[in-house]
Amino acid sequence: MKFPTTLLRFVAVTVLAASALAGASVPATAQAPLHNVKYTVFAEGPAFLKIFYRDIDPPNWADYSHNPYVYTPKVEADVGPDQQWNLDVQLANPEDWAMVVAQGEPGLTPNVHCILAVDGVVVKTDQRPKGALCSIRNW
């Protein structure tokens, strides 16, 4: 069966126009879905800790390495066996950027623990006498 040339052209133009409209409705910069990242820090004994964490995804490695402290806030917290520091953040790429570091006071060894969970699943834990580091990425 042979179709008239004008019908084939009409179908081709219609398909192209529909494809263009469908593509136009998709944003040019689609955002990656965000993951819930939960940081937990505590110690086996009373401790005053400096805690550094990542709460936003840096735009790229170059920007991060130029000034990491722009992307790594610090808090100070009293923690202990019954007193945790917890923070929930939303990251697009936790495998690259999720990180929490806790540092104790010099000379004290309260046995600091950290826990890093992504979307409700614990992906990293650490425990050390003076401080702890939880990160999925090997820094």
PDB file of N, CA and C in Angstrom, residues 24-127:
ATOM      1  N   ALA A  24       9.854  20.586  25.312  1.00  0.00           N
ATOM      2  CA  ALA A  24       9.797  21.933  25.869  1.00  0.00           C
ATOM      3  C   ALA A  24       9.216  21.940  27.273  1.00  0.00           C
ATOM      4  N   SER A  25       8.406  20.950  27.619  1.00  0.00           N
ATOM      5  CA  SER A  25       7.783  20.943  28.935  1.00  0.00           C
ATOM      6  C   SER A  25       8.711  20.386  30.017  1.00  0.00           C
ATOM      7  N   VAL A  26       9.846  19.809  29.624  1.00  0.00           N
ATOM      8  CA  VAL A  26      10.812  19.283  30.584  1.00  0.00           C
ATOM      9  C   VAL A  26      11.825  20.377  30.883  1.00  0.00           C
ATOM     10  N   PRO A  27      12.046  20.696  32.161  1.00  0.00           N
ATOM     11  CA  PRO A  27      13.008  21.745  32.476  1.00  0.00           C
ATOM     12  C   PRO A  27      14.408  21.370  31.988  1.00  0.00           C
ATOM     13  N   ALA A  28      15.164  22.365  31.574  1.00  0.00           N
ATOM     14  CA  ALA A  28      16.507  22.122  31.047  1.00  0.00           C
ATOM     15  C   ALA A  28      17.449  21.615  32.129  1.00  0.00           C
ATOM     16  N   THR A  29      17.272  22.059  33.368  1.00  0.00           N
ATOM     17  CA  THR A  29      18.140  21.622  34.462  1.00  0.00           C
ATOM     18  C   THR A  29      17.297  20.864  35.491  1.00  0.00           C
ATOM     19  N   ALA A  30      17.027  19.619  35.194  1.00  0.00           N
ATOM     20  CA  ALA A  30      16.251  18.803  36.123  1.00  0.00           C
ATOM     21  C   ALA A  30      17.094  18.552  37.369  1.00  0.00           C
ATOM     22  N   GLN A  31      16.501  18.696  38.532  1.00  0.00           N
ATOM     23  CA  GLN A  31      17.214  18.517  39.783  1.00  0.00           C
ATOM     24  C   GLN A  31      17.183  17.062  40.205  1.00  0.00           C
ATOM     25  N   ALA A  32      18.294  16.613  40.762  1.00  0.00           N
ATOM     26  CA  ALA A  32      18.361  15.255  41.293  1.00  0.00           C
ATOM     27  C   ALA A  32      17.475  15.173  42.532  1.00  0.00           C
ATOM     28  N   PRO A  33      16.891  14.015  42.785  1.00  0.00           N
ATOM     29  CA  PRO A  33      16.061  13.891  43.983  1.00  0.00           C
ATOM     30  C   PRO A  33      16.930  14.035  45.234  1.00  0.00           C
ATOM     31  N   LEU A  34      16.366  14.644  46.255  1.00  0.00           N
ATOM     32  CA  LEU A  34      17.100  14.838  47.503  1.00  0.00           C
ATOM     33  C   LEU A  34      16.963  13.628  48.405  1.00  0.00           C
ATOM     34  N   HIS A  35      18.022  13.343  49.149  1.00  0.00           N
ATOM     35  CA  HIS A  35      18.048  12.228  50.097  1.00  0.00           C
ATOM     36  C   HIS A  35      18.131  12.788  51.504  1.00  0.00           C
ATOM     37  N   ASN A  36      17.397  12.153  52.422  1.00  0.00           N
ATOM     38  CA  ASN A  36      17.483  12.550  53.819  1.00  0.00           C
ATOM     39  C   ASN A  36      18.755  11.968  54.415  1.00  0.00           C
ATOM     40  N   VAL A  37      19.578  12.833  54.967  1.00  0.00           N
ATOM     41  CA  VAL A  37      20.817  12.424  55.617  1.00  0.00           C
ATOM     42  C   VAL A  37      20.699  12.799  57.088  1.00  0.00           C
ATOM     43  N   LYS A  38      20.905  11.804  57.958  1.00  0.00           N
ATOM     44  CA  LYS A  38      20.819  12.051  59.398  1.00  0.00           C
ATOM     45  C   LYS A  38      22.190  11.833  60.015  1.00  0.00           C
ATOM     46  N   TYR A  39      22.662  12.864  60.714  1.00  0.00           N
ATOM     47  CA  TYR A  39      23.923  12.799  61.432  1.00  0.00           C
ATOM     48  C   TYR A  39      23.610  12.646  62.922  1.00  0.00           C
ATOM     49  N   THR A  40      24.318  11.739  63.577  1.00  0.00           N
ATOM     50  CA  THR A  40      24.184  11.547  65.021  1.00  0.00           C
ATOM     51  C   THR A  40      25.576  11.469  65.622  1.00  0.00           C
ATOM     52  N   VAL A  41      25.781  12.211  66.715  1.00  0.00           N
ATOM     53  CA  VAL A  41      27.059  12.199  67.429  1.00  0.00           C
ATOM     54  C   VAL A  41      26.765  12.072  68.913  1.00  0.00           C
ATOM     55  N   PHE A  42      27.524  11.200  69.589  1.00  0.00           N
ATOM     56  CA  PHE A  42      27.432  11.086  71.044  1.00  0.00           C
ATOM     57  C   PHE A  42      28.761  10.571  71.572  1.00  0.00           C
ATOM     58  N   ALA A  43      28.902  10.514  72.878  1.00  0.00           N
ATOM     59  CA  ALA A  43      30.133  10.024  73.494  1.00  0.00           C
ATOM     60  C   ALA A  43      29.768   9.131  74.669  1.00  0.00           C
ATOM     61  N   GLU A  44      30.709   8.258  75.030  1.00  0.00           N
ATOM     62  CA  GLU A  44      30.482   7.353  76.158  1.00  0.00           C
ATOM     63  C   GLU A  44      30.632   8.065  77.499  1.00  0.00           C
ATOM     64  N   GLY A  45      31.304   9.195  77.489  1.00  0.00           N
ATOM     65  CA  GLY A  45      31.430  10.030  78.681  1.00  0.00           C
ATOM     66  C   GLY A  45      31.067  11.458  78.320  1.00  0.00           C
ATOM     67  N   PRO A  46      30.871  12.318  79.299  1.00  0.00           N
ATOM     68  CA  PRO A  46      30.537  13.719  78.988  1.00  0.00           C
ATOM     69  C   PRO A  46      31.636  14.349  78.136  1.00  0.00           C
ATOM     70  N   ALA A  47      31.227  15.102  77.125  1.00  0.00           N
ATOM     71  CA  ALA A  47      32.207  15.713  76.226  1.00  0.00           C
ATOM     72  C   ALA A  47      31.660  16.985  75.610  1.00  0.00           C
ATOM     73  N   PHE A  48      32.543  17.941  75.411  1.00  0.00           N
ATOM     74  CA  PHE A  48      32.240  19.151  74.661  1.00  0.00           C
ATOM     75  C   PHE A  48      32.938  18.982  73.320  1.00  0.00           C
ATOM     76  N   LEU A  49      32.179  18.921  72.231  1.00  0.00           N
ATOM     77  CA  LEU A  49      32.727  18.596  70.915  1.00  0.00           C
ATOM     78  C   LEU A  49      32.551  19.737  69.926  1.00  0.00           C
ATOM     79  N   LYS A  50      33.520  19.835  69.022  1.00  0.00           N
ATOM     80  CA  LYS A  50      33.369  20.644  67.812  1.00  0.00           C
ATOM     81  C   LYS A  50      32.889  19.674  66.742  1.00  0.00           C
ATOM     82  N   ILE A  51      31.777  20.010  66.092  1.00  0.00           N
ATOM     83  CA  ILE A  51      31.184  19.123  65.088  1.00  0.00           C
ATOM     84  C   ILE A  51      31.110  19.874  63.759  1.00  0.00           C
ATOM     85  N   PHE A  52      31.749  19.299  62.748  1.00  0.00           N
ATOM     86  CA  PHE A  52      31.719  19.827  61.387  1.00  0.00           C
ATOM     87  C   PHE A  52      30.850  18.892  60.558  1.00  0.00           C
ATOM     88  N   TYR A  53      30.013  19.452  59.686  1.00  0.00           N
ATOM     89  CA  TYR A  53      29.100  18.622  58.897  1.00  0.00           C
ATOM     90  C   TYR A  53      28.836  19.278  57.556  1.00  0.00           C
ATOM     91  N   ARG A  54      28.310  18.514  56.632  1.00  0.00           N
ATOM     92  CA  ARG A  54      27.947  19.028  55.321  1.00  0.00           C
ATOM     93  C   ARG A  54      26.422  19.068  55.248  1.00  0.00           C
ATOM     94  N   ASP A  55      25.884  20.270  54.989  1.00  0.00           N
ATOM     95  CA  ASP A  55      24.428  20.400  54.921  1.00  0.00           C
ATOM     96  C   ASP A  55      23.908  20.818  53.545  1.00  0.00           C
ATOM     97  N   ILE A  56      24.821  21.092  52.607  1.00  0.00           N
ATOM     98  CA  ILE A  56      24.427  21.380  51.223  1.00  0.00           C
ATOM     99  C   ILE A  56      25.423  20.710  50.285  1.00  0.00           C
ATOM    100  N   ASP A  57      24.995  20.424  49.083  1.00  0.00           N
ATOM    101  CA  ASP A  57      25.877  19.890  48.053  1.00  0.00           C
ATOM    102  C   ASP A  57      26.654  21.049  47.433  1.00  0.00           C
ATOM    103  N   PRO A  58      27.977  21.029  47.500  1.00  0.00           N
ATOM    104  CA  PRO A  58      28.732  22.043  46.749  1.00  0.00           C
ATOM    105  C   PRO A  58      28.452  21.880  45.255  1.00  0.00           C
ATOM    106  N   PRO A  59      28.553  22.955  44.491  1.00  0.00           N
ATOM    107  CA  PRO A  59      28.248  22.851  43.068  1.00  0.00           C
ATOM    108  C   PRO A  59      29.218  21.941  42.314  1.00  0.00           C
ATOM    109  N   ASN A  60      30.467  21.885  42.772  1.00  0.00           N
ATOM    110  CA  ASN A  60      31.465  21.031  42.132  1.00  0.00           C
ATOM    111  C   ASN A  60      32.673  20.919  43.053  1.00  0.00           C
ATOM    112  N   TRP A  61      33.580  20.007  42.701  1.00  0.00           N
ATOM    113  CA  TRP A  61      34.755  19.759  43.543  1.00  0.00           C
ATOM    114  C   TRP A  61      35.661  20.982  43.622  1.00  0.00           C
ATOM    115  N   ALA A  62      35.829  21.702  42.512  1.00  0.00           N
ATOM    116  CA  ALA A  62      36.712  22.874  42.497  1.00  0.00           C
ATOM    117  C   ALA A  62      36.231  23.923  43.493  1.00  0.00           C
ATOM    118  N   ASP A  63      34.937  24.227  43.492  1.00  0.00           N
ATOM    119  CA  ASP A  63      34.404  25.213  44.439  1.00  0.00           C
ATOM    120  C   ASP A  63      34.591  24.744  45.876  1.00  0.00           C
ATOM    121  N   TYR A  64      34.343  23.454  46.118  1.00  0.00           N
ATOM    122  CA  TYR A  64      34.509  22.913  47.466  1.00  0.00           C
ATOM    123  C   TYR A  64      35.972  23.008  47.912  1.00  0.00           C
ATOM    124  N   SER A  65      36.893  22.554  47.065  1.00  0.00           N
ATOM    125  CA  SER A  65      38.299  22.510  47.472  1.00  0.00           C
ATOM    126  C   SER A  65      38.898  23.907  47.622  1.00  0.00           C
ATOM    127  N   HIS A  66      38.338  24.897  46.918  1.00  0.00           N
ATOM    128  CA  HIS A  66      38.816  26.272  47.037  1.00  0.00           C
ATOM    129  C   HIS A  66      38.555  26.826  48.441  1.00  0.00           C
ATOM    130  N   ASN A  67      37.396  26.488  49.011  1.00  0.00           N
ATOM    131  CA  ASN A  67      37.065  26.966  50.356  1.00  0.00           C
ATOM    132  C   ASN A  67      36.079  25.989  51.004  1.00  0.00           C
ATOM    133  N   PRO A  68      36.562  24.872  51.550  1.00  0.00           N
ATOM    134  CA  PRO A  68      35.665  23.851  52.095  1.00  0.00           C
ATOM    135  C   PRO A  68      34.805  24.335  53.264  1.00  0.00           C
ATOM    136  N   TYR A  69      35.287  25.337  53.998  1.00  0.00           N
ATOM    137  CA  TYR A  69      34.521  25.781  55.167  1.00  0.00           C
ATOM    138  C   TYR A  69      33.244  26.532  54.801  1.00  0.00           C
ATOM    139  N   VAL A  70      33.145  26.997  53.557  1.00  0.00           N
ATOM    140  CA  VAL A  70      31.889  27.593  53.100  1.00  0.00           C
ATOM    141  C   VAL A  70      30.787  26.535  53.090  1.00  0.00           C
ATOM    142  N   TYR A  71      31.176  25.292  52.813  1.00  0.00           N
ATOM    143  CA  TYR A  71      30.213  24.198  52.693  1.00  0.00           C
ATOM    144  C   TYR A  71      30.217  23.269  53.900  1.00  0.00           C
ATOM    145  N   THR A  72      30.960  23.632  54.948  1.00  0.00           N
ATOM    146  CA  THR A  72      31.091  22.758  56.113  1.00  0.00           C
ATOM    147  C   THR A  72      30.896  23.579  57.388  1.00  0.00           C
ATOM    148  N   PRO A  73      29.658  23.749  57.810  1.00  0.00           N
ATOM    149  CA  PRO A  73      29.416  24.499  59.043  1.00  0.00           C
ATOM    150  C   PRO A  73      29.977  23.774  60.263  1.00  0.00           C
ATOM    151  N   LYS A  74      30.136  24.525  61.346  1.00  0.00           N
ATOM    152  CA  LYS A  74      30.634  23.972  62.600  1.00  0.00           C
ATOM    153  C   LYS A  74      29.689  24.382  63.725  1.00  0.00           C
ATOM    154  N   VAL A  75      29.417  23.427  64.602  1.00  0.00           N
ATOM    155  CA  VAL A  75      28.683  23.715  65.831  1.00  0.00           C
ATOM    156  C   VAL A  75      29.499  23.160  66.990  1.00  0.00           C
ATOM    157  N   GLU A  76      29.199  23.629  68.174  1.00  0.00           N
ATOM    158  CA  GLU A  76      29.793  23.083  69.388  1.00  0.00           C
ATOM    159  C   GLU A  76      28.663  22.529  70.220  1.00  0.00           C
ATOM    160  N   ALA A  77      28.880  21.348  70.793  1.00  0.00           N
ATOM    161  CA  ALA A  77      27.781  20.692  71.508  1.00  0.00           C
ATOM    162  C   ALA A  77      28.314  19.889  72.687  1.00  0.00           C
ATOM    163  N   ASP A  78      27.534  19.904  73.748  1.00  0.00           N
ATOM    164  CA  ASP A  78      27.780  19.006  74.870  1.00  0.00           C
ATOM    165  C   ASP A  78      27.063  17.704  74.569  1.00  0.00           C
ATOM    166  N   VAL A  79      27.779  16.592  74.636  1.00  0.00           N
ATOM    167  CA  VAL A  79      27.184  15.286  74.382  1.00  0.00           C
ATOM    168  C   VAL A  79      27.616  14.323  75.481  1.00  0.00           C
ATOM    169  N   GLY A  80      26.995  13.182  75.499  1.00  0.00           N
ATOM    170  CA  GLY A  80      27.334  12.139  76.461  1.00  0.00           C
ATOM    171  C   GLY A  80      26.573  10.883  76.113  1.00  0.00           C
ATOM    172  N   PRO A  81      26.586   9.901  77.013  1.00  0.00           N
ATOM    173  CA  PRO A  81      25.894   8.648  76.717  1.00  0.00           C
ATOM    174  C   PRO A  81      24.383   8.825  76.563  1.00  0.00           C
ATOM    175  N   ASP A  82      23.835   9.802  77.250  1.00  0.00           N
ATOM    176  CA  ASP A  82      22.385  10.049  77.180  1.00  0.00           C
ATOM    177  C   ASP A  82      22.054  11.366  76.506  1.00  0.00           C
ATOM    178  N   GLN A  83      23.023  11.975  75.856  1.00  0.00           N
ATOM    179  CA  GLN A  83      22.803  13.272  75.215  1.00  0.00           C
ATOM    180  C   GLN A  83      23.465  13.262  73.847  1.00  0.00           C
ATOM    181  N   GLN A  84      22.639  13.154  72.796  1.00  0.00           N
ATOM    182  CA  GLN A  84      23.134  13.093  71.422  1.00  0.00           C
ATOM    183  C   GLN A  84      22.981  14.443  70.734  1.00  0.00           C
ATOM    184  N   TRP A  85      23.805  14.646  69.731  1.00  0.00           N
ATOM    185  CA  TRP A  85      23.614  15.736  68.789  1.00  0.00           C
ATOM    186  C   TRP A  85      23.103  15.084  67.513  1.00  0.00           C
ATOM    187  N   ASN A  86      21.962  15.580  67.006  1.00  0.00           N
ATOM    188  CA  ASN A  86      21.334  15.027  65.789  1.00  0.00           C
ATOM    189  C   ASN A  86      21.036  16.158  64.822  1.00  0.00           C
ATOM    190  N   LEU A  87      21.180  15.856  63.539  1.00  0.00           N
ATOM    191  CA  LEU A  87      20.822  16.820  62.511  1.00  0.00           C
ATOM    192  C   LEU A  87      20.379  16.072  61.270  1.00  0.00           C
ATOM    193  N   ASP A  88      19.251  16.490  60.698  1.00  0.00           N
ATOM    194  CA  ASP A  88      18.756  15.967  59.424  1.00  0.00           C
ATOM    195  C   ASP A  88      18.976  17.028  58.356  1.00  0.00           C
ATOM    196  N   VAL A  89      19.579  16.629  57.237  1.00  0.00           N
ATOM    197  CA  VAL A  89      19.779  17.527  56.100  1.00  0.00           C
ATOM    198  C   VAL A  89      19.313  16.811  54.839  1.00  0.00           C
ATOM    199  N   GLN A  90      19.179  17.566  53.770  1.00  0.00           N
ATOM    200  CA  GLN A  90      18.772  17.018  52.479  1.00  0.00           C
ATOM    201  C   GLN A  90      19.914  17.237  51.480  1.00  0.00           C
ATOM    202  N   LEU A  91      20.442  16.146  50.929  1.00  0.00           N
ATOM    203  CA  LEU A  91      21.525  16.231  49.948  1.00  0.00           C
ATOM    204  C   LEU A  91      21.155  15.478  48.675  1.00  0.00           C
ATOM    205  N   ALA A  92      21.544  16.026  47.536  1.00  0.00           N
ATOM    206  CA  ALA A  92      21.290  15.349  46.263  1.00  0.00           C
ATOM    207  C   ALA A  92      22.278  14.208  46.048  1.00  0.00           C
ATOM    208  N   ASN A  93      23.530  14.391  46.503  1.00  0.00           N
ATOM    209  CA  ASN A  93      24.576  13.392  46.288  1.00  0.00           C
ATOM    210  C   ASN A  93      25.273  13.038  47.603  1.00  0.00           C
ATOM    211  N   PRO A  94      24.589  12.336  48.488  1.00  0.00           N
ATOM    212  CA  PRO A  94      25.223  12.012  49.770  1.00  0.00           C
ATOM    213  C   PRO A  94      26.464  11.139  49.623  1.00  0.00           C
ATOM    214  N   GLU A  95      26.531  10.332  48.558  1.00  0.00           N
ATOM    215  CA  GLU A  95      27.709   9.489  48.368  1.00  0.00           C
ATOM    216  C   GLU A  95      28.966  10.328  48.140  1.00  0.00           C
ATOM    217  N   ASP A  96      28.797  11.568  47.711  1.00  0.00           N
ATOM    218  CA  ASP A  96      29.932  12.473  47.516  1.00  0.00           C
ATOM    219  C   ASP A  96      30.117  13.452  48.667  1.00  0.00           C
ATOM    220  N   TRP A  97      29.011  13.884  49.304  1.00  0.00           N
ATOM    221  CA  TRP A  97      29.117  15.027  50.199  1.00  0.00           C
ATOM    222  C   TRP A  97      28.715  14.781  51.645  1.00  0.00           C
ATOM    223  N   ALA A  98      27.988  13.731  51.964  1.00  0.00           N
ATOM    224  CA  ALA A  98      27.569  13.521  53.359  1.00  0.00           C
ATOM    225  C   ALA A  98      28.802  13.288  54.233  1.00  0.00           C
ATOM    226  N   MET A  99      28.896  14.043  55.341  1.00  0.00           N
ATOM    227  CA  MET A  99      30.058  13.932  56.205  1.00  0.00           C
ATOM    228  C   MET A  99      29.789  14.622  57.531  1.00  0.00           C
ATOM    229  N   VAL A 100      30.199  13.975  58.607  1.00  0.00           N
ATOM    230  CA  VAL A 100      30.177  14.595  59.929  1.00  0.00           C
ATOM    231  C   VAL A 100      31.464  14.199  60.640  1.00  0.00           C
ATOM    232  N   VAL A 101      32.108  15.186  61.271  1.00  0.00           N
ATOM    233  CA  VAL A 101      33.339  14.984  62.022  1.00  0.00           C
ATOM    234  C   VAL A 101      33.144  15.596  63.395  1.00  0.00           C
ATOM    235  N   ALA A 102      33.477  14.844  64.430  1.00  0.00           N
ATOM    236  CA  ALA A 102      33.385  15.347  65.801  1.00  0.00           C
ATOM    237  C   ALA A 102      34.764  15.303  66.433  1.00  0.00           C
ATOM    238  N   GLN A 103      35.171  16.429  67.034  1.00  0.00           N
ATOM    239  CA  GLN A 103      36.482  16.524  67.676  1.00  0.00           C
ATOM    240  C   GLN A 103      36.293  16.895  69.136  1.00  0.00           C
ATOM    241  N   GLY A 104      36.930  16.111  70.012  1.00  0.00           N
ATOM    242  CA  GLY A 104      36.864  16.389  71.436  1.00  0.00           C
ATOM    243  C   GLY A 104      37.923  17.377  71.876  1.00  0.00           C
ATOM    244  N   GLU A 105      37.861  17.739  73.135  1.00  0.00           N
ATOM    245  CA  GLU A 105      38.839  18.669  73.703  1.00  0.00           C
ATOM    246  C   GLU A 105      40.184  17.958  73.874  1.00  0.00           C
ATOM    247  N   PRO A 106      41.281  18.687  73.692  1.00  0.00           N
ATOM    248  CA  PRO A 106      42.603  18.072  73.844  1.00  0.00           C
ATOM    249  C   PRO A 106      42.781  17.440  75.234  1.00  0.00           C
ATOM    250  N   GLY A 107      43.382  16.269  75.242  1.00  0.00           N
ATOM    251  CA  GLY A 107      43.679  15.595  76.502  1.00  0.00           C
ATOM    252  C   GLY A 107      42.569  14.707  77.035  1.00  0.00           C
ATOM    253  N   LEU A 108      41.359  14.831  76.501  1.00  0.00           N
ATOM    254  CA  LEU A 108      40.240  14.017  76.980  1.00  0.00           C
ATOM    255  C   LEU A 108      39.966  12.880  76.000  1.00  0.00           C
ATOM    256  N   THR A 109      39.507  11.762  76.513  1.00  0.00           N
ATOM    257  CA  THR A 109      39.174  10.615  75.659  1.00  0.00           C
ATOM    258  C   THR A 109      37.789  10.080  76.027  1.00  0.00           C
ATOM    259  N   PRO A 110      36.738  10.797  75.610  1.00  0.00           N
ATOM    260  CA  PRO A 110      35.380  10.394  75.983  1.00  0.00           C
ATOM    261  C   PRO A 110      34.792   9.279  75.116  1.00  0.00           C
ATOM    262  N   ASN A 111      35.566   8.734  74.171  1.00  0.00           N
ATOM    263  CA  ASN A 111      35.077   7.728  73.215  1.00  0.00           C
ATOM    264  C   ASN A 111      33.881   8.265  72.428  1.00  0.00           C
ATOM    265  N   VAL A 112      34.205   9.015  71.386  1.00  0.00           N
ATOM    266  CA  VAL A 112      33.219   9.704  70.556  1.00  0.00           C
ATOM    267  C   VAL A 112      32.708   8.754  69.472  1.00  0.00           C
ATOM    268  N   HIS A 113      31.409   8.803  69.232  1.00  0.00           N
ATOM    269  CA  HIS A 113      30.755   7.987  68.200  1.00  0.00           C
ATOM    270  C   HIS A 113      30.043   8.906  67.210  1.00  0.00           C
ATOM    271  N   CYS A 114      30.017   8.485  65.934  1.00  0.00           N
ATOM    272  CA  CYS A 114      29.170   9.145  64.944  1.00  0.00           C
ATOM    273  C   CYS A 114      28.425   8.077  64.149  1.00  0.00           C
ATOM    274  N   ILE A 115      27.253   8.468  63.675  1.00  0.00           N
ATOM    275  CA  ILE A 115      26.414   7.601  62.849  1.00  0.00           C
ATOM    276  C   ILE A 115      25.926   8.435  61.679  1.00  0.00           C
ATOM    277  N   LEU A 116      26.016   7.883  60.482  1.00  0.00           N
ATOM    278  CA  LEU A 116      25.555   8.545  59.265  1.00  0.00           C
ATOM    279  C   LEU A 116      24.528   7.632  58.606  1.00  0.00           C
ATOM    280  N   ALA A 117      23.306   8.141  58.453  1.00  0.00           N
ATOM    281  CA  ALA A 117      22.237   7.369  57.813  1.00  0.00           C
ATOM    282  C   ALA A 117      21.726   8.134  56.593  1.00  0.00           C
ATOM    283  N   VAL A 118      21.456   7.405  55.518  1.00  0.00           N
ATOM    284  CA  VAL A 118      20.895   7.990  54.300  1.00  0.00           C
ATOM    285  C   VAL A 118      19.570   7.308  54.029  1.00  0.00           C
ATOM    286  N   ASP A 119      18.518   8.105  53.939  1.00  0.00           N
ATOM    287  CA  ASP A 119      17.161   7.604  53.696  1.00  0.00           C
ATOM    288  C   ASP A 119      16.799   6.487  54.680  1.00  0.00           C
ATOM    289  N   GLY A 120      17.180   6.672  55.941  1.00  0.00           N
ATOM    290  CA  GLY A 120      16.810   5.736  57.004  1.00  0.00           C
ATOM    291  C   GLY A 120      17.707   4.523  57.148  1.00  0.00           C
ATOM    292  N   VAL A 121      18.756   4.418  56.332  1.00  0.00           N
ATOM    293  CA  VAL A 121      19.662   3.273  56.387  1.00  0.00           C
ATOM    294  C   VAL A 121      21.032   3.747  56.883  1.00  0.00           C
ATOM    295  N   VAL A 122      21.531   3.142  57.945  1.00  0.00           N
ATOM    296  CA  VAL A 122      22.852   3.492  58.454  1.00  0.00           C
ATOM    297  C   VAL A 122      23.891   3.011  57.447  1.00  0.00           C
ATOM    298  N   VAL A 123      24.703   3.957  56.951  1.00  0.00           N
ATOM    299  CA  VAL A 123      25.705   3.629  55.935  1.00  0.00           C
ATOM    300  C   VAL A 123      27.131   3.758  56.461  1.00  0.00           C
ATOM    301  N   LYS A 124      27.297   4.410  57.620  1.00  0.00           N
ATOM    302  CA  LYS A 124      28.644   4.563  58.172  1.00  0.00           C
ATOM    303  C   LYS A 124      28.552   4.840  59.669  1.00  0.00           C
ATOM    304  N   THR A 125      29.445   4.215  60.413  1.00  0.00           N
ATOM    305  CA  THR A 125      29.611   4.506  61.840  1.00  0.00           C
ATOM    306  C   THR A 125      31.101   4.594  62.112  1.00  0.00           C
ATOM    307  N   ASP A 126      31.438   5.298  63.193  1.00  0.00           N
ATOM    308  CA  ASP A 126      32.834   5.371  63.607  1.00  0.00           C
ATOM    309  C   ASP A 126      32.862   5.648  65.101  1.00  0.00           C
ATOM    310  N   GLN A 127      33.912   5.171  65.748  1.00  0.00           N
ATOM    311  CA  GLN A 127      34.120   5.411  67.182  1.00  0.00           C
ATOM    312  C   GLN A 127      35.611   5.477  67.416  1.00  0.00           C
TER     313      GLN A 127
END
